[in-house]
C-alpha cells in the first residue's frame, strides 16, 4: 500500500516558508539577486514562463505524466530566510500541487540547464579551461546524456527531475519520481545501505568494468536516477525498484534492479513507456506497487 501518511500537502508547505510567490515579477529582489549571482538555483524561469513552457517536452515524450502535471495546480515558489555564517540568504524551492499531494520541481543554476540558451557555450568554456589547466582533454560528465532521448527531454531539459517530498525542507534524498542529476546514486551506495556491497559489488565490477571509479574518492558511474523506496510498504528492506544508467561509457540502456537481485539484473525494452506509466501511477496516488516487469528482459551482457 502507498505510504499516504508521507504525502505532503500544500498547506503544510506554505506554513514552512516565509514567502510564497505565484509570479516571478513579485519575487523579493534579494532572491532575484541570489539566482542571478548563481548562489541559488534558477527557479524564476519556470515561474515566469509557466507550466505550458515547463512541461511542453514532458507532454511530447511522456504524455501520461505530462497531462497530469499540466492539470495540476499552479506553480508556487517558497522562500525561507535563513542566517548563514556570514550573511542572510534565502532557501527556495519550486512546488506544484498534483492530485492533492505536493510535487517539487528541481532546476540547476542559471546557464546550467540544458534548455538555457548559453548552456552549450558554458560547457565548452569549462571544458576548454580544465583541459588547458590539466594538460589533457577534459569533458564534464553531463549525466542527463546517459538517458534515452525521450526521458532526457521530458525530465532533464527544462527542469532537473522531480520529487514527491515528505517534508517541506526537502532533504538530500529525493523520492519516487525521476530525480535530480546531482542526486543520482552510485550502485555501491544502494548496496551499502542494504548491506549487500561485499556480496554483489564484485559482480557489478565484472558486468560493468567501465563504470568502476577511477579514484577512491569517486563513485561508480553506474547510477540510479529513480528509486521506488517510499512509494509502498515492502515486506523487506530490499523490496523496491531502481532504474540505472551508465554515466560513463554511455550505452543508452536503462537497467532495472528489482528487490536488489543483482544476479538477475534486467533491462527495459521500452523505458519511455514504462517510466511514463510508472510516473502516472504515482502521480495519481494509486495503491500498491507498480510493476516494471512487462517491459523488462534479462540482462545478458
mmCIF file of C-alpha atoms in Angstrom:
data_model
loop_
_atom_site.group_PDB
_atom_site.id
_atom_site.type_symbol
_atom_site.label_atom_id
_atom_site.label_comp_id
_atom_site.label_asym_id
_atom_site.label_seq_id
_atom_site.Cartn_x
_atom_site.Cartn_y
_atom_site.Cartn_z
ATOM 1 C CA UNK A 1 0.000 0.000 0.000
ATOM 2 C CA UNK A 2 1.157 3.547 -0.722
ATOM 3 C CA UNK A 3 2.536 5.270 2.339
ATOM 4 C CA UNK A 4 -0.049 8.030 2.177
ATOM 5 C CA UNK A 5 0.959 9.385 5.582
ATOM 6 C CA UNK A 6 4.132 10.633 3.937
ATOM 7 C CA UNK A 7 2.310 12.783 1.385
ATOM 8 C CA UNK A 8 2.851 16.465 1.895
ATOM 9 C CA UNK A 9 0.014 18.960 1.450
ATOM 10 C CA UNK A 10 0.305 22.440 0.022
ATOM 11 C CA UNK A 11 -0.953 23.885 3.312
ATOM 12 C CA UNK A 12 1.968 22.280 5.167
ATOM 13 C CA UNK A 13 4.446 23.631 2.632
ATOM 14 C CA UNK A 14 3.116 27.185 2.781
ATOM 15 C CA UNK A 15 3.340 27.183 6.589
ATOM 16 C CA UNK A 16 7.034 26.279 6.427
ATOM 17 C CA UNK A 17 8.162 29.037 4.044
ATOM 18 C CA UNK A 18 8.303 32.738 4.944
ATOM 19 C CA UNK A 19 7.239 33.853 1.463
ATOM 20 C CA UNK A 20 5.110 32.245 -1.245
ATOM 21 C CA UNK A 21 5.241 33.579 -4.812
ATOM 22 C CA UNK A 22 2.982 32.780 -7.747
ATOM 23 C CA UNK A 23 4.505 35.427 -10.013
ATOM 24 C CA UNK A 24 8.165 35.956 -10.921
ATOM 25 C CA UNK A 25 7.576 39.710 -11.009
ATOM 26 C CA UNK A 26 6.719 39.742 -7.297
ATOM 27 C CA UNK A 27 9.732 37.780 -6.041
ATOM 28 C CA UNK A 28 11.875 39.593 -3.483
ATOM 29 C CA UNK A 29 14.821 41.423 -5.159
ATOM 30 C CA UNK A 30 17.225 39.661 -2.766
ATOM 31 C CA UNK A 31 16.090 36.278 -4.100
ATOM 32 C CA UNK A 32 16.432 37.500 -7.681
ATOM 33 C CA UNK A 33 19.971 38.665 -6.920
ATOM 34 C CA UNK A 34 20.950 35.284 -5.442
ATOM 35 C CA UNK A 35 19.687 33.458 -8.531
ATOM 36 C CA UNK A 36 21.423 35.825 -10.938
ATOM 37 C CA UNK A 37 24.636 35.544 -8.901
ATOM 38 C CA UNK A 38 24.388 31.749 -9.240
ATOM 39 C CA UNK A 39 24.236 31.214 -5.478
ATOM 40 C CA UNK A 40 20.743 29.724 -5.817
ATOM 41 C CA UNK A 41 19.061 27.553 -8.443
ATOM 42 C CA UNK A 42 17.198 29.281 -11.263
ATOM 43 C CA UNK A 43 13.605 28.737 -10.192
ATOM 44 C CA UNK A 44 12.475 32.068 -11.623
ATOM 45 C CA UNK A 45 12.458 30.992 -15.267
ATOM 46 C CA UNK A 46 9.740 28.311 -14.911
ATOM 47 C CA UNK A 47 7.748 30.611 -12.628
ATOM 48 C CA UNK A 48 7.902 33.309 -15.300
ATOM 49 C CA UNK A 49 7.306 31.016 -18.305
ATOM 50 C CA UNK A 50 4.559 28.896 -16.716
ATOM 51 C CA UNK A 51 3.523 25.257 -16.875
ATOM 52 C CA UNK A 52 2.993 25.335 -20.659
ATOM 53 C CA UNK A 53 6.689 26.026 -21.180
ATOM 54 C CA UNK A 54 7.925 23.866 -18.309
ATOM 55 C CA UNK A 55 6.051 20.710 -19.345
ATOM 56 C CA UNK A 56 5.938 21.135 -23.127
ATOM 57 C CA UNK A 57 8.557 18.433 -23.725
ATOM 58 C CA UNK A 58 7.109 16.215 -20.999
ATOM 59 C CA UNK A 59 3.781 16.271 -22.826
ATOM 60 C CA UNK A 60 5.523 15.317 -26.065
ATOM 61 C CA UNK A 61 7.649 12.482 -24.723
ATOM 62 C CA UNK A 62 5.788 11.349 -21.568
ATOM 63 C CA UNK A 63 2.168 12.186 -22.419
ATOM 64 C CA UNK A 64 0.508 10.470 -19.450
ATOM 65 C CA UNK A 65 2.761 12.218 -16.965
ATOM 66 C CA UNK A 66 2.672 15.492 -18.856
ATOM 67 C CA UNK A 67 -1.136 15.660 -18.841
ATOM 68 C CA UNK A 68 -1.327 15.081 -15.088
ATOM 69 C CA UNK A 69 1.263 17.770 -14.387
ATOM 70 C CA UNK A 70 -0.450 20.213 -16.718
ATOM 71 C CA UNK A 71 -3.780 19.583 -14.996
ATOM 72 C CA UNK A 72 -2.244 20.131 -11.561
ATOM 73 C CA UNK A 73 -2.186 23.344 -9.568
ATOM 74 C CA UNK A 74 -0.235 26.472 -10.360
ATOM 75 C CA UNK A 75 3.499 26.708 -9.754
ATOM 76 C CA UNK A 76 4.499 28.239 -6.439
ATOM 77 C CA UNK A 77 7.905 29.382 -5.195
ATOM 78 C CA UNK A 78 8.501 29.002 -1.470
ATOM 79 C CA UNK A 79 11.348 31.014 0.072
ATOM 80 C CA UNK A 80 12.618 30.880 3.636
ATOM 81 C CA UNK A 81 15.080 33.363 5.095
ATOM 82 C CA UNK A 82 17.950 31.770 6.979
ATOM 83 C CA UNK A 83 21.111 33.048 8.599
ATOM 84 C CA UNK A 84 24.359 31.701 7.230
ATOM 85 C CA UNK A 85 27.855 32.016 8.625
ATOM 86 C CA UNK A 86 28.367 35.477 7.166
ATOM 87 C CA UNK A 87 25.067 36.792 5.931
ATOM 88 C CA UNK A 88 21.359 36.245 5.463
ATOM 89 C CA UNK A 89 20.194 34.306 2.438
ATOM 90 C CA UNK A 90 17.118 32.545 1.092
ATOM 91 C CA UNK A 91 16.340 28.858 0.847
ATOM 92 C CA UNK A 92 13.895 28.371 -2.042
ATOM 93 C CA UNK A 93 12.041 25.523 -3.714
ATOM 94 C CA UNK A 94 9.533 25.312 -6.564
ATOM 95 C CA UNK A 95 6.334 23.359 -5.928
ATOM 96 C CA UNK A 96 3.104 22.263 -7.543
ATOM 97 C CA UNK A 97 0.077 20.517 -6.059
ATOM 98 C CA UNK A 98 -0.937 17.439 -8.077
ATOM 99 C CA UNK A 99 -3.818 15.164 -7.043
ATOM 100 C CA UNK A 100 -3.718 16.576 -3.521
ATOM 101 C CA UNK A 101 -0.007 15.939 -2.968
ATOM 102 C CA UNK A 102 2.917 18.294 -3.432
ATOM 103 C CA UNK A 103 5.498 17.815 -6.189
ATOM 104 C CA UNK A 104 8.850 19.570 -6.085
ATOM 105 C CA UNK A 105 10.386 20.640 -9.401
ATOM 106 C CA UNK A 106 14.171 20.912 -9.458
ATOM 107 C CA UNK A 107 16.380 23.166 -11.563
ATOM 108 C CA UNK A 108 20.102 23.861 -11.892
ATOM 109 C CA UNK A 109 21.909 27.197 -11.682
ATOM 110 C CA UNK A 110 21.216 29.725 -14.423
ATOM 111 C CA UNK A 111 23.136 28.671 -17.525
ATOM 112 C CA UNK A 112 23.450 25.076 -16.313
ATOM 113 C CA UNK A 113 20.054 23.803 -17.501
ATOM 114 C CA UNK A 114 20.216 22.158 -20.953
ATOM 115 C CA UNK A 115 17.367 24.396 -22.159
ATOM 116 C CA UNK A 116 19.292 27.573 -21.267
ATOM 117 C CA UNK A 117 20.459 29.467 -24.391
ATOM 118 C CA UNK A 118 24.034 29.682 -23.078
ATOM 119 C CA UNK A 119 24.243 26.092 -21.792
ATOM 120 C CA UNK A 120 26.443 24.600 -24.515
ATOM 121 C CA UNK A 121 28.682 27.650 -24.591
ATOM 122 C CA UNK A 122 29.276 27.337 -20.848
ATOM 123 C CA UNK A 123 30.049 23.609 -21.147
ATOM 124 C CA UNK A 124 32.552 24.320 -23.945
ATOM 125 C CA UNK A 125 34.239 27.100 -21.945
ATOM 126 C CA UNK A 126 34.584 24.976 -18.812
ATOM 127 C CA UNK A 127 35.929 22.003 -20.787
ATOM 128 C CA UNK A 128 38.473 24.232 -22.544
ATOM 129 C CA UNK A 129 39.581 25.821 -19.262
ATOM 130 C CA UNK A 130 40.000 22.494 -17.469
ATOM 131 C CA UNK A 131 41.802 20.967 -20.466
ATOM 132 C CA UNK A 132 44.268 23.854 -20.515
ATOM 133 C CA UNK A 133 44.879 23.719 -16.765
ATOM 134 C CA UNK A 134 45.348 19.949 -16.580
ATOM 135 C CA UNK A 135 47.170 19.370 -19.834
ATOM 136 C CA UNK A 136 44.831 16.676 -21.116
ATOM 137 C CA UNK A 137 41.348 16.609 -22.633
ATOM 138 C CA UNK A 138 38.622 17.100 -20.042
ATOM 139 C CA UNK A 139 34.894 16.773 -20.644
ATOM 140 C CA UNK A 140 32.280 17.441 -17.997
ATOM 141 C CA UNK A 141 30.115 14.442 -17.219
ATOM 142 C CA UNK A 142 26.696 15.582 -18.431
ATOM 143 C CA UNK A 143 24.760 12.820 -16.728
ATOM 144 C CA UNK A 144 21.465 13.556 -18.446
ATOM 145 C CA UNK A 145 23.024 12.474 -21.762
ATOM 146 C CA UNK A 146 23.172 8.922 -20.390
ATOM 147 C CA UNK A 147 19.397 8.594 -20.728
ATOM 148 C CA UNK A 148 17.328 7.680 -23.782
ATOM 149 C CA UNK A 149 16.270 10.897 -25.523
ATOM 150 C CA UNK A 150 12.550 10.819 -24.563
ATOM 151 C CA UNK A 151 13.406 10.514 -20.848
ATOM 152 C CA UNK A 152 16.157 13.108 -21.073
ATOM 153 C CA UNK A 153 13.980 15.698 -22.787
ATOM 154 C CA UNK A 154 10.916 15.024 -20.634
ATOM 155 C CA UNK A 155 12.574 15.284 -17.207
ATOM 156 C CA UNK A 156 16.054 16.808 -17.618
ATOM 157 C CA UNK A 157 15.927 19.551 -20.224
ATOM 158 C CA UNK A 158 13.774 22.409 -18.917
ATOM 159 C CA UNK A 159 13.887 21.136 -15.366
ATOM 160 C CA UNK A 160 16.184 18.771 -13.484
ATOM 161 C CA UNK A 161 13.976 15.998 -12.207
ATOM 162 C CA UNK A 162 11.018 15.776 -9.849
ATOM 163 C CA UNK A 163 10.410 14.769 -6.265
ATOM 164 C CA UNK A 164 7.495 13.744 -4.052
ATOM 165 C CA UNK A 165 8.827 15.204 -0.782
ATOM 166 C CA UNK A 166 7.802 14.106 2.691
ATOM 167 C CA UNK A 167 8.959 17.322 4.392
ATOM 168 C CA UNK A 168 8.782 20.988 3.292
ATOM 169 C CA UNK A 169 12.542 21.380 3.769
ATOM 170 C CA UNK A 170 13.066 18.642 1.132
ATOM 171 C CA UNK A 171 16.302 16.968 2.301
ATOM 172 C CA UNK A 172 19.109 15.224 0.452
ATOM 173 C CA UNK A 173 17.251 12.105 -0.717
ATOM 174 C CA UNK A 174 14.536 12.765 -3.325
ATOM 175 C CA UNK A 175 11.754 10.232 -3.603
ATOM 176 C CA UNK A 176 9.937 8.104 -6.153
ATOM 177 C CA UNK A 177 9.977 10.148 -9.411
ATOM 178 C CA UNK A 178 12.979 10.611 -11.775
ATOM 179 C CA UNK A 179 15.173 12.752 -9.564
ATOM 180 C CA UNK A 180 17.845 15.469 -9.947
ATOM 181 C CA UNK A 181 21.102 14.517 -11.650
ATOM 182 C CA UNK A 182 23.171 15.640 -8.668
ATOM 183 C CA UNK A 183 21.318 13.032 -6.571
ATOM 184 C CA UNK A 184 21.800 10.081 -8.921
ATOM 185 C CA UNK A 185 23.062 7.368 -6.593
ATOM 186 C CA UNK A 186 26.064 5.172 -7.453
ATOM 187 C CA UNK A 187 25.387 1.454 -7.158
ATOM 188 C CA UNK A 188 27.748 0.994 -4.205
ATOM 189 C CA UNK A 189 25.641 3.365 -2.080
ATOM 190 C CA UNK A 190 22.492 1.331 -2.617
ATOM 191 C CA UNK A 191 24.272 -1.956 -1.954
ATOM 192 C CA UNK A 192 25.912 -0.455 1.128
ATOM 193 C CA UNK A 193 22.534 0.640 2.521
ATOM 194 C CA UNK A 194 21.288 -2.911 2.099
ATOM 195 C CA UNK A 195 24.488 -4.497 3.473
ATOM 196 C CA UNK A 196 24.989 -6.238 0.157
ATOM 197 C CA UNK A 197 28.103 -4.414 -1.005
ATOM 198 C CA UNK A 198 30.547 -7.209 -0.225
ATOM 199 C CA UNK A 199 28.250 -9.774 -1.815
ATOM 200 C CA UNK A 200 27.282 -8.012 -5.040
ATOM 201 C CA UNK A 201 29.767 -5.228 -5.859
ATOM 202 C CA UNK A 202 32.297 -7.704 -7.334
ATOM 203 C CA UNK A 203 29.525 -8.843 -9.687
ATOM 204 C CA UNK A 204 28.932 -5.231 -10.784
ATOM 205 C CA UNK A 205 32.698 -4.929 -11.415
ATOM 206 C CA UNK A 206 32.502 -7.988 -13.631
ATOM 207 C CA UNK A 207 29.405 -6.858 -15.552
ATOM 208 C CA UNK A 208 30.340 -3.180 -15.946
ATOM 209 C CA UNK A 209 34.121 -2.728 -15.578
ATOM 210 C CA UNK A 210 33.991 0.596 -17.423
ATOM 211 C CA UNK A 211 31.869 2.122 -14.642
ATOM 212 C CA UNK A 212 34.329 1.426 -11.813
ATOM 213 C CA UNK A 213 35.659 4.577 -10.077
ATOM 214 C CA UNK A 214 38.995 5.917 -11.272
ATOM 215 C CA UNK A 215 39.933 7.021 -7.745
ATOM 216 C CA UNK A 216 38.965 6.021 -4.205
ATOM 217 C CA UNK A 217 37.079 9.260 -3.575
ATOM 218 C CA UNK A 218 34.925 8.844 -6.706
ATOM 219 C CA UNK A 219 31.740 6.820 -7.054
ATOM 220 C CA UNK A 220 30.793 4.195 -9.605
ATOM 221 C CA UNK A 221 29.410 5.541 -12.877
ATOM 222 C CA UNK A 222 26.532 3.063 -12.729
ATOM 223 C CA UNK A 223 23.931 5.303 -11.120
ATOM 224 C CA UNK A 224 20.262 5.151 -10.194
ATOM 225 C CA UNK A 225 18.062 8.003 -11.450
ATOM 226 C CA UNK A 226 14.868 6.525 -9.998
ATOM 227 C CA UNK A 227 14.189 4.635 -6.770
ATOM 228 C CA UNK A 228 10.716 3.495 -5.715
ATOM 229 C CA UNK A 229 11.511 3.442 -1.994
ATOM 230 C CA UNK A 230 8.868 5.433 -0.157
ATOM 231 C CA UNK A 231 6.105 4.568 -2.621
ATOM 232 C CA UNK A 232 4.861 1.395 -0.913
ATOM 233 C CA UNK A 233 5.481 -0.638 2.221
ATOM 234 C CA UNK A 234 7.636 -3.646 1.425
ATOM 235 C CA UNK A 235 7.977 -6.789 3.480
ATOM 236 C CA UNK A 236 11.776 -6.492 3.382
ATOM 237 C CA UNK A 237 14.231 -3.596 3.152
ATOM 238 C CA UNK A 238 15.401 -4.950 -0.181
ATOM 239 C CA UNK A 239 11.903 -4.657 -1.699
ATOM 240 C CA UNK A 240 11.950 -1.909 -4.275
ATOM 241 C CA UNK A 241 12.731 -0.898 -7.842
ATOM 242 C CA UNK A 242 15.718 1.085 -9.086
ATOM 243 C CA UNK A 243 16.500 2.239 -12.608
ATOM 244 C CA UNK A 244 20.168 2.704 -13.509
ATOM 245 C CA UNK A 245 22.173 4.108 -16.399
ATOM 246 C CA UNK A 246 25.862 4.076 -17.218
ATOM 247 C CA UNK A 247 27.080 7.661 -16.819
ATOM 248 C CA UNK A 248 30.443 6.665 -18.259
ATOM 249 C CA UNK A 249 30.692 4.539 -21.366
ATOM 250 C CA UNK A 250 27.095 5.558 -22.070
ATOM 251 C CA UNK A 251 25.079 2.971 -23.919
ATOM 252 C CA UNK A 252 21.573 4.497 -23.675
ATOM 253 C CA UNK A 253 20.262 1.427 -21.851
ATOM 254 C CA UNK A 254 18.029 1.645 -18.777
ATOM 255 C CA UNK A 255 18.902 -1.134 -16.341
ATOM 256 C CA UNK A 256 16.246 -2.408 -13.950
ATOM 257 C CA UNK A 257 17.042 -3.773 -10.498
ATOM 258 C CA UNK A 258 14.152 -5.387 -8.645
ATOM 259 C CA UNK A 259 14.431 -6.245 -4.945
ATOM 260 C CA UNK A 260 18.236 -5.886 -5.028
ATOM 261 C CA UNK A 261 18.539 -9.043 -7.159
ATOM 262 C CA UNK A 262 21.807 -8.108 -8.877
ATOM 263 C CA UNK A 263 22.424 -11.585 -10.407
ATOM 264 C CA UNK A 264 19.082 -11.244 -12.215
ATOM 265 C CA UNK A 265 19.527 -7.647 -13.344
ATOM 266 C CA UNK A 266 17.161 -6.679 -16.181
ATOM 267 C CA UNK A 267 16.904 -4.016 -18.882
ATOM 268 C CA UNK A 268 13.805 -2.145 -20.021
ATOM 269 C CA UNK A 269 12.810 -2.741 -23.644
ATOM 270 C CA UNK A 270 10.632 0.401 -23.788
ATOM 271 C CA UNK A 271 11.862 2.667 -20.987
ATOM 272 C CA UNK A 272 9.839 5.680 -22.156
ATOM 273 C CA UNK A 273 6.523 3.845 -21.915
ATOM 274 C CA UNK A 274 7.461 2.088 -18.674
ATOM 275 C CA UNK A 275 8.535 5.297 -16.920
ATOM 276 C CA UNK A 276 5.551 7.239 -18.221
ATOM 277 C CA UNK A 277 3.160 4.652 -16.773
ATOM 278 C CA UNK A 278 5.167 4.475 -13.537
ATOM 279 C CA UNK A 279 5.025 8.248 -13.018
ATOM 280 C CA UNK A 280 1.327 8.315 -13.877
ATOM 281 C CA UNK A 281 0.725 5.550 -11.328
ATOM 282 C CA UNK A 282 2.325 7.549 -8.516
ATOM 283 C CA UNK A 283 1.024 10.973 -9.500
ATOM 284 C CA UNK A 284 -2.491 9.519 -9.424
ATOM 285 C CA UNK A 285 -1.689 8.083 -5.981
ATOM 286 C CA UNK A 286 -2.662 4.554 -6.885
ATOM 287 C CA UNK A 287 -2.280 1.939 -4.193
ATOM 288 C CA UNK A 288 0.221 -0.867 -4.278
ATOM 289 C CA UNK A 289 3.450 -1.387 -6.149
ATOM 290 C CA UNK A 290 3.995 -0.546 -9.789
ATOM 291 C CA UNK A 291 5.273 -3.463 -11.871
ATOM 292 C CA UNK A 292 8.066 -2.772 -14.382
ATOM 293 C CA UNK A 293 8.330 -6.414 -15.414
ATOM 294 C CA UNK A 294 6.061 -6.217 -18.510
ATOM 295 C CA UNK A 295 8.825 -4.100 -20.104
ATOM 296 C CA UNK A 296 11.786 -5.994 -18.673
ATOM 297 C CA UNK A 297 14.036 -8.683 -20.112
ATOM 298 C CA UNK A 298 17.108 -10.320 -18.548
ATOM 299 C CA UNK A 299 20.443 -8.556 -18.893
ATOM 300 C CA UNK A 300 22.721 -10.779 -20.951
ATOM 301 C CA UNK A 301 25.886 -8.708 -21.072
#
